Short mmCIF file of C-alpha atoms in Angstrom, two decimals:
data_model
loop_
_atom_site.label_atom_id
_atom_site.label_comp_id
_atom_site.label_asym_id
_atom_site.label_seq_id
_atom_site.Cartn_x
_atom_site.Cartn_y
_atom_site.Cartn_z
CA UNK A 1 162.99 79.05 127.71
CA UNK A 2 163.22 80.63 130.94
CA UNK A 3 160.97 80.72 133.62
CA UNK A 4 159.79 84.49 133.11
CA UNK A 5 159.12 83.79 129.65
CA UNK A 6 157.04 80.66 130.72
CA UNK A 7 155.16 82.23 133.43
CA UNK A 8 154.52 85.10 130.72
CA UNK A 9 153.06 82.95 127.84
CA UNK A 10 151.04 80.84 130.55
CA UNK A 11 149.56 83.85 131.89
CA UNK A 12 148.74 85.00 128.36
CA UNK A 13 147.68 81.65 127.98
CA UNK A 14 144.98 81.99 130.80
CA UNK A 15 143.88 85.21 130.31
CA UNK A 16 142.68 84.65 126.77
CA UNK A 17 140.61 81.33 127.44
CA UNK A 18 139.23 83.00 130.49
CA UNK A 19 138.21 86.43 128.25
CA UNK A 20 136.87 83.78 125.69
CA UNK A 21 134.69 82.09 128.31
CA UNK A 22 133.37 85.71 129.95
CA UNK A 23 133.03 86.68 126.46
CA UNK A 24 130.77 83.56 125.01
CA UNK A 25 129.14 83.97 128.88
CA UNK A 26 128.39 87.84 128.34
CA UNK A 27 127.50 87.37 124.45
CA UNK A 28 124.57 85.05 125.87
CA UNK A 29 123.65 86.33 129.01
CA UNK A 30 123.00 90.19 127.76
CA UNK A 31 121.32 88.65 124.27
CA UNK A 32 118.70 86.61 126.74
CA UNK A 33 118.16 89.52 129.06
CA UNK A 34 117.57 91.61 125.88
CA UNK A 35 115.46 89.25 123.94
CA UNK A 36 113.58 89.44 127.46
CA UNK A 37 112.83 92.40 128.35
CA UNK A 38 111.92 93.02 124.53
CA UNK A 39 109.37 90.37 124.89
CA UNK A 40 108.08 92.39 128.32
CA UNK A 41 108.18 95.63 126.02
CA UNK A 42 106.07 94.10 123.17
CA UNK A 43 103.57 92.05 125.72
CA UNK A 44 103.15 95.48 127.79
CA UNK A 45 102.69 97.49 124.88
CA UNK A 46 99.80 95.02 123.06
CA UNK A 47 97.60 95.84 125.77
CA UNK A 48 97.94 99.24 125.68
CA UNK A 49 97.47 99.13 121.91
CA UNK A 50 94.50 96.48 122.53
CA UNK A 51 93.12 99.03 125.16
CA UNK A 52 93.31 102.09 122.37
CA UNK A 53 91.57 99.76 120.00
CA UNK A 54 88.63 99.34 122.11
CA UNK A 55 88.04 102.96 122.89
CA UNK A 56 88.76 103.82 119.06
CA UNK A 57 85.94 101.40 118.62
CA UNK A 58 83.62 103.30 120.59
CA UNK A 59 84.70 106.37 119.20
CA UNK A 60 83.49 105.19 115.59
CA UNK A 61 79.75 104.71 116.65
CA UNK A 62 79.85 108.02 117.84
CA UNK A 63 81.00 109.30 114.66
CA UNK A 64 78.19 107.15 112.64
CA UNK A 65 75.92 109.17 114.84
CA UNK A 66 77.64 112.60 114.43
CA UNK A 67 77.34 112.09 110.75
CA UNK A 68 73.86 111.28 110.32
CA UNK A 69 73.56 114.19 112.81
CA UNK A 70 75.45 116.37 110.41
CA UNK A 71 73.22 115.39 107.26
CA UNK A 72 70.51 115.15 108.99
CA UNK A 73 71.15 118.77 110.19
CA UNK A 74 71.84 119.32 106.14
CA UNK A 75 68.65 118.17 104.80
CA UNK A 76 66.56 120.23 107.00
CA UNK A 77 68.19 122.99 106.16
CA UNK A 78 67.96 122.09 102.75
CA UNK A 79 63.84 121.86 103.24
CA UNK A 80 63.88 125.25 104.92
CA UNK A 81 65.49 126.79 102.19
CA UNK A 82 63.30 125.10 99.70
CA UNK A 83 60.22 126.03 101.49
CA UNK A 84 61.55 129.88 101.51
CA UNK A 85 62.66 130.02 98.13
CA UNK A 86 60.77 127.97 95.75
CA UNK A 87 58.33 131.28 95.41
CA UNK A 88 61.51 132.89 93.85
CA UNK A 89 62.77 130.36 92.25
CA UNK A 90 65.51 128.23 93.68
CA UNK A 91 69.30 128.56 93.21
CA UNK A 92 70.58 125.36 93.07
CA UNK A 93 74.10 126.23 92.68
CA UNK A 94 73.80 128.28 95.81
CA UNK A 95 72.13 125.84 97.62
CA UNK A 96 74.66 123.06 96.53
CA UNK A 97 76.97 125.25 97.73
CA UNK A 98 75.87 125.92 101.24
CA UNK A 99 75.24 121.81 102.01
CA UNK A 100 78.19 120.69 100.19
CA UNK A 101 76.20 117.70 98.88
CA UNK A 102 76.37 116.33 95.44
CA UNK A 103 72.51 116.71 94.63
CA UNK A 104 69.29 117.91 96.21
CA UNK A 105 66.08 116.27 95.10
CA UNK A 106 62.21 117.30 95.58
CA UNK A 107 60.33 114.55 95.95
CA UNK A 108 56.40 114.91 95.85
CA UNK A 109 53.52 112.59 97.29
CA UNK A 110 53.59 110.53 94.59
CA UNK A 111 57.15 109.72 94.59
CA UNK A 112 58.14 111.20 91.60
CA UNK A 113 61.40 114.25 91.53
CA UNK A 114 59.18 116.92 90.60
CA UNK A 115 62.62 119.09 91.11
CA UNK A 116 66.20 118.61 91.25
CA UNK A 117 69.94 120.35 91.30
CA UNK A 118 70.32 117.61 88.39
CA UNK A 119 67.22 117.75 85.69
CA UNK A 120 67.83 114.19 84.67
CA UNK A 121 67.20 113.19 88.01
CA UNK A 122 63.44 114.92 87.39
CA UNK A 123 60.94 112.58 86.28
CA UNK A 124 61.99 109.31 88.46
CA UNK A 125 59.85 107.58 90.43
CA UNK A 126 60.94 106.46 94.08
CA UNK A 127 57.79 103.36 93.90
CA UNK A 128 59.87 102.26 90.76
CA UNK A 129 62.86 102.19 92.23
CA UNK A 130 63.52 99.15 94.11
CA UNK A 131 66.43 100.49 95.51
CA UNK A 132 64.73 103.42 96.60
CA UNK A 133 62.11 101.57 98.17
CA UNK A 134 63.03 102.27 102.30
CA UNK A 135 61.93 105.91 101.52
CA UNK A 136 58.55 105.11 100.75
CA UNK A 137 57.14 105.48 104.19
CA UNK A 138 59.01 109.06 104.29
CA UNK A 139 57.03 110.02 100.94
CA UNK A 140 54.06 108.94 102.25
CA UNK A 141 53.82 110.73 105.29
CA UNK A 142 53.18 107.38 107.91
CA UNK A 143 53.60 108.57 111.45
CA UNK A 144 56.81 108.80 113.06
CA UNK A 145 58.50 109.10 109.72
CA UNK A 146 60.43 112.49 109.65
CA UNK A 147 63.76 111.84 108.36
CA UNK A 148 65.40 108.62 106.90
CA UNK A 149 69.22 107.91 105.86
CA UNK A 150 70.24 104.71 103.04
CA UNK A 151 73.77 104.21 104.31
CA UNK A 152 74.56 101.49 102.18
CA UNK A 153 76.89 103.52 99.31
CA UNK A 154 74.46 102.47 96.74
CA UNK A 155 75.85 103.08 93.06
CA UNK A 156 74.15 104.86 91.00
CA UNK A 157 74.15 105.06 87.05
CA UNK A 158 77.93 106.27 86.25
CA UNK A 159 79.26 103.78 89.12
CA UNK A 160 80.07 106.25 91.65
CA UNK A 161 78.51 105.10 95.13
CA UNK A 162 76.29 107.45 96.96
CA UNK A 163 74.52 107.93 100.63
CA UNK A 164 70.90 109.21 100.33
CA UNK A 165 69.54 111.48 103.39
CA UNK A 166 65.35 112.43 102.70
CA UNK A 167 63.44 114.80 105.39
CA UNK A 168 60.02 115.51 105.25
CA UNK A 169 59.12 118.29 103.02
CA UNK A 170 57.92 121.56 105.22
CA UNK A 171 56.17 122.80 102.75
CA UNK A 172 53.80 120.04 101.82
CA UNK A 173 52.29 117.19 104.38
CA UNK A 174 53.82 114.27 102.34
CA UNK A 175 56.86 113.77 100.12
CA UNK A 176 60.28 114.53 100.98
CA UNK A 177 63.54 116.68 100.49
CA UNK A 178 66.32 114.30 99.46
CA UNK A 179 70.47 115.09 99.64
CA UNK A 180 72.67 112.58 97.72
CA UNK A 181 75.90 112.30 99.25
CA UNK A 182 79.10 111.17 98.10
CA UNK A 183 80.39 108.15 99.77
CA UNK A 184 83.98 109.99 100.27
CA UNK A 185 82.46 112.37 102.72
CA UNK A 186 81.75 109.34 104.85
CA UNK A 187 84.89 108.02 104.31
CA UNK A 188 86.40 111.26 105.68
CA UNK A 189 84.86 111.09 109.18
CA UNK A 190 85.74 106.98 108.85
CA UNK A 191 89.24 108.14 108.59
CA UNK A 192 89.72 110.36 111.89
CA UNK A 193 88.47 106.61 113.79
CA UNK A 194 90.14 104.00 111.18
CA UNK A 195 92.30 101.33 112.39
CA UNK A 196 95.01 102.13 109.65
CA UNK A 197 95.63 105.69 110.67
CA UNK A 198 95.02 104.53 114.41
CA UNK A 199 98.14 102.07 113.75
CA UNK A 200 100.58 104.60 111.96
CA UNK A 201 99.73 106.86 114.72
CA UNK A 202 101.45 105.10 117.55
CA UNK A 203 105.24 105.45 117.42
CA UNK A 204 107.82 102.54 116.75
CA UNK A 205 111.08 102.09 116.42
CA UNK A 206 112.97 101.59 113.20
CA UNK A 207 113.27 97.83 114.25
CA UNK A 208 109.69 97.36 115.36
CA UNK A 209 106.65 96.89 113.86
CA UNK A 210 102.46 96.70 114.63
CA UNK A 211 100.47 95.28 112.07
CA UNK A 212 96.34 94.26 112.11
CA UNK A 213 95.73 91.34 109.43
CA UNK A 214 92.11 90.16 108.79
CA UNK A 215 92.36 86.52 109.43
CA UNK A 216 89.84 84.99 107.14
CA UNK A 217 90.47 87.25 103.54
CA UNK A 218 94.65 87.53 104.85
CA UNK A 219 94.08 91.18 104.24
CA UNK A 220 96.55 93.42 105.98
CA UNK A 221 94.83 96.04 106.89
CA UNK A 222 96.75 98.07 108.85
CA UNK A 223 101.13 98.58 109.13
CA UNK A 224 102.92 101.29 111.04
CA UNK A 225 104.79 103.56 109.01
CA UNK A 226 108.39 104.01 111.13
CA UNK A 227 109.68 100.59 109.37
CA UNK A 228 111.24 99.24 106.98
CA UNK A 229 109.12 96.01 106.77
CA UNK A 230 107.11 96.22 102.88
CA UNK A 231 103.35 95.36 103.06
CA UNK A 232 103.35 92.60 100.79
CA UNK A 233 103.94 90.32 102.91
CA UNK A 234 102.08 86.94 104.64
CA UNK A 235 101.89 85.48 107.82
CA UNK A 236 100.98 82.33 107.41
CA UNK A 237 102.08 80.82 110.77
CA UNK A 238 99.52 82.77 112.52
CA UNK A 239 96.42 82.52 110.70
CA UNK A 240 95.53 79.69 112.55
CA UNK A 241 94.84 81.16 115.82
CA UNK A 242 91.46 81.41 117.82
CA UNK A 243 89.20 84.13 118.85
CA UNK A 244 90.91 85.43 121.61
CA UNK A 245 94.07 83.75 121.89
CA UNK A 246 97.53 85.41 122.76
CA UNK A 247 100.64 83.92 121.51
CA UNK A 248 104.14 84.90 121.40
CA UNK A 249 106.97 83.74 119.54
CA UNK A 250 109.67 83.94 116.64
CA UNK A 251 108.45 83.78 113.33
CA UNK A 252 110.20 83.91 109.85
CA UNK A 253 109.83 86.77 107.33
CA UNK A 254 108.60 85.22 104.10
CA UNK A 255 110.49 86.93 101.30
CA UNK A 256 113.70 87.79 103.29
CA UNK A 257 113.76 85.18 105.83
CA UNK A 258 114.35 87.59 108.86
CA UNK A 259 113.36 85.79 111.73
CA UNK A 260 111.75 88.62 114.58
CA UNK A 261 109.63 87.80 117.99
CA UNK A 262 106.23 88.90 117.95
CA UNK A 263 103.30 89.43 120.14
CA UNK A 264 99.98 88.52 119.00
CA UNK A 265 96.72 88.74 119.91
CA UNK A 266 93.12 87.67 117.99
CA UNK A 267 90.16 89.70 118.19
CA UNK A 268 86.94 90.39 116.55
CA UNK A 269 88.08 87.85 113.17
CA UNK A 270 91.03 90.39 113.59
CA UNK A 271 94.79 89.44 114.29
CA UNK A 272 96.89 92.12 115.92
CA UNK A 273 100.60 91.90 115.82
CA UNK A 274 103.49 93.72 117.55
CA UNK A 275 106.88 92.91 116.73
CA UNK A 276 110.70 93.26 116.71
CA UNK A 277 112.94 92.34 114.07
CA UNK A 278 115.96 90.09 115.70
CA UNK A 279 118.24 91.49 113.59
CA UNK A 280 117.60 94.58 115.37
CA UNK A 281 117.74 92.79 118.44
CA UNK A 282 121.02 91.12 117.81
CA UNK A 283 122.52 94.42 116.33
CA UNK A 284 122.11 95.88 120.23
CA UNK A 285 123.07 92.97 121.60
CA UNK A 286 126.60 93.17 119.45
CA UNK A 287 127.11 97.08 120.04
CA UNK A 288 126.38 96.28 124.02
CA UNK A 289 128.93 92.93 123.67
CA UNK A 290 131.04 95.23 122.19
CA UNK A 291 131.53 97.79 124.82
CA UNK A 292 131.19 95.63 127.40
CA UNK A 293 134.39 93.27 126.45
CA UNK A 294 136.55 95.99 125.40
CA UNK A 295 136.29 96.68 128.89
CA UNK A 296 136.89 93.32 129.80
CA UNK A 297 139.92 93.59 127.41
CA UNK A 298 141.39 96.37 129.43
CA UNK A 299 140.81 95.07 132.67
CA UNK A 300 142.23 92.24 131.76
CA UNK A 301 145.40 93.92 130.81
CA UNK A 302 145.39 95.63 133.76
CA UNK A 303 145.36 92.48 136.14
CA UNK A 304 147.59 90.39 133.86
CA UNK A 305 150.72 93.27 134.73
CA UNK A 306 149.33 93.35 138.39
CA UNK A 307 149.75 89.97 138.25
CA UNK A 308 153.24 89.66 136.62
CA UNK A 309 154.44 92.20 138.60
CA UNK A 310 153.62 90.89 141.37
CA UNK A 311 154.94 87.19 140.86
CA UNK A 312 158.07 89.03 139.65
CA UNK A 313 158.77 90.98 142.44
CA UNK A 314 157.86 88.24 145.45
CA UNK A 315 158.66 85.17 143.67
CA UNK A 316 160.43 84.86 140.31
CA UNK A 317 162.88 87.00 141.82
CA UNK A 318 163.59 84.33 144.31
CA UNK A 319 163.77 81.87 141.91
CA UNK A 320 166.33 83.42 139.70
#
């Protein structure tokens, strides 16, 4: 073998351990720095979502208020038109109509529905009605009693559940003007301030996910939608944290076993999580190894034929 074939093959030699070493020492250095400053991202990120939580939390006692406000508003209106009308006669359709309510009672000082949108409601007796029974001092007239609200979503005789809003009658010193409600029109003004839609409004990426899990029932309550993560899904790992702890860490995937590093926080008996699927993570780290040793590669190249050409020209030469 001669020595220009020898110097060739040991140069070759060199230069692919040394691009295996850079490579192994790239590979890990940009997966750390990612897996890093993903960790920053998600840690940065729960606060701000934490943050948003607490003012979205706020925002739902306001809209308690604005909606016994609204039906509050309703009833009276209700009792105005009654108190107009019943001369005529009343139009209960009409009426129904104008309150969008499922039923208007008249309730008189006795307790009894003397009138109704629904004539099987006529005939029942509030004082016979256990359930009914908060509405008494409304009937009866008792001072300071003008308007009352049963937000429970009682159910009534076919299941459905119901809100019941009662006024003081104008037309009559004691009883009372009652509105049934359907529970869905709470559950629409619950919806502009629920945690769910609060979630699925923040954007993620495709390899990111937030989640809210009720810690004692395991009820996931809330996912983002921009994933690809199913809901049916536990996390048992984490169900053992505190009221207010943080944690971070990587955590397995039950049903697929992806592994992804999460962010978590505990509040309120809820458990808030925001995380990143690794696959995701390694999947940038390969595309970035990727460009980064292909130019490697060609630098490489380039110095090994510096480098030949230079020993060629100042000292193989010579040697020969």
């Amino acid at each position: 073998m001669t020595l220009r074939k020898s110097v060739i093959l040991s140069l070759l030699a060199g230069t692919g351990l040394l691009t295996f070493i850079m490579a192994w020492v790239f590979n890990r250095f940009i997966y750390s720095s990612n897996a890093a400053a993903e960790l920053k991202y998600l840690e940065s990120s729960m606060e701000q979502i934490i943050h948003s939580v607490e003012l979205n939390e706020k925002r739902e006692a306001d809209m308690y208020e604005m909606f016994e406000a609204d039906y509050l508003n309703r009833a009276n209106i209700a009792a105005n038109l009654y108190s107009r009308g019943k001369s005529d006669g009343i139009d209960w359709n009409d009426m129904l109509n104008i309150l969008e309510v499922e039923e208007v009672n008249i309730v008189d000082e006795y307790g009894t529905i003397v009138e109704s949108s629904n004539p099987d409601s006529i005939g029942i007796n509030f004082y016979e009605k256990e359930q009914f029974a908060e509405f008494l001092p409304l009937i009866e007239g008792r001072s300071g009693q003008e308007s009352h609200i049963q937000m429970e979503r009682l159910s009534d005789e076919t299941g459905d559940r119901k809100i019941y809003v009662g006024v003081r009658r104008i037309d009559a010193p004691k009883g009372m003007i009652q509105l049934e409600v359907s529970s869905e029109a709470l559950e629409q003004y619950e919806s502009l301030v629920s945690l769910e839609n609060l979630l699925k409004s923040i954007p993620t990426e495709r390899y990111r996910f937030l989640f809210a899990l009720e810690q004692k029932t395991k009820k996931l309550l809330a996912l983002s939608e921009n994933n690809d993560l199913q809901t049916e899904y536990s996390l048992e790992l984490i169900l053992d944290m505190e009221e207010g702890e943080e944690r971070t860490g990587t955590y397995i995937y039950d049903t697929t076993g992806k592994k992804w590093l999460a962010v978590l926080v505990c509040r309120k008996g809820i458990i808030y999580g925001y995380a990143s699927d690794m696959a995701g993570l390694q999947g940038r780290v390969r595309e970035s190894f990727i460009r980064g040793m292909a130019s490697v590669l060609i630098l490489s190249v380039f110095v090994l034929f510096f480098v030949y050409w230079l020993l060629g020209y100042t000292v193989l030469s010579d040697l020969e």
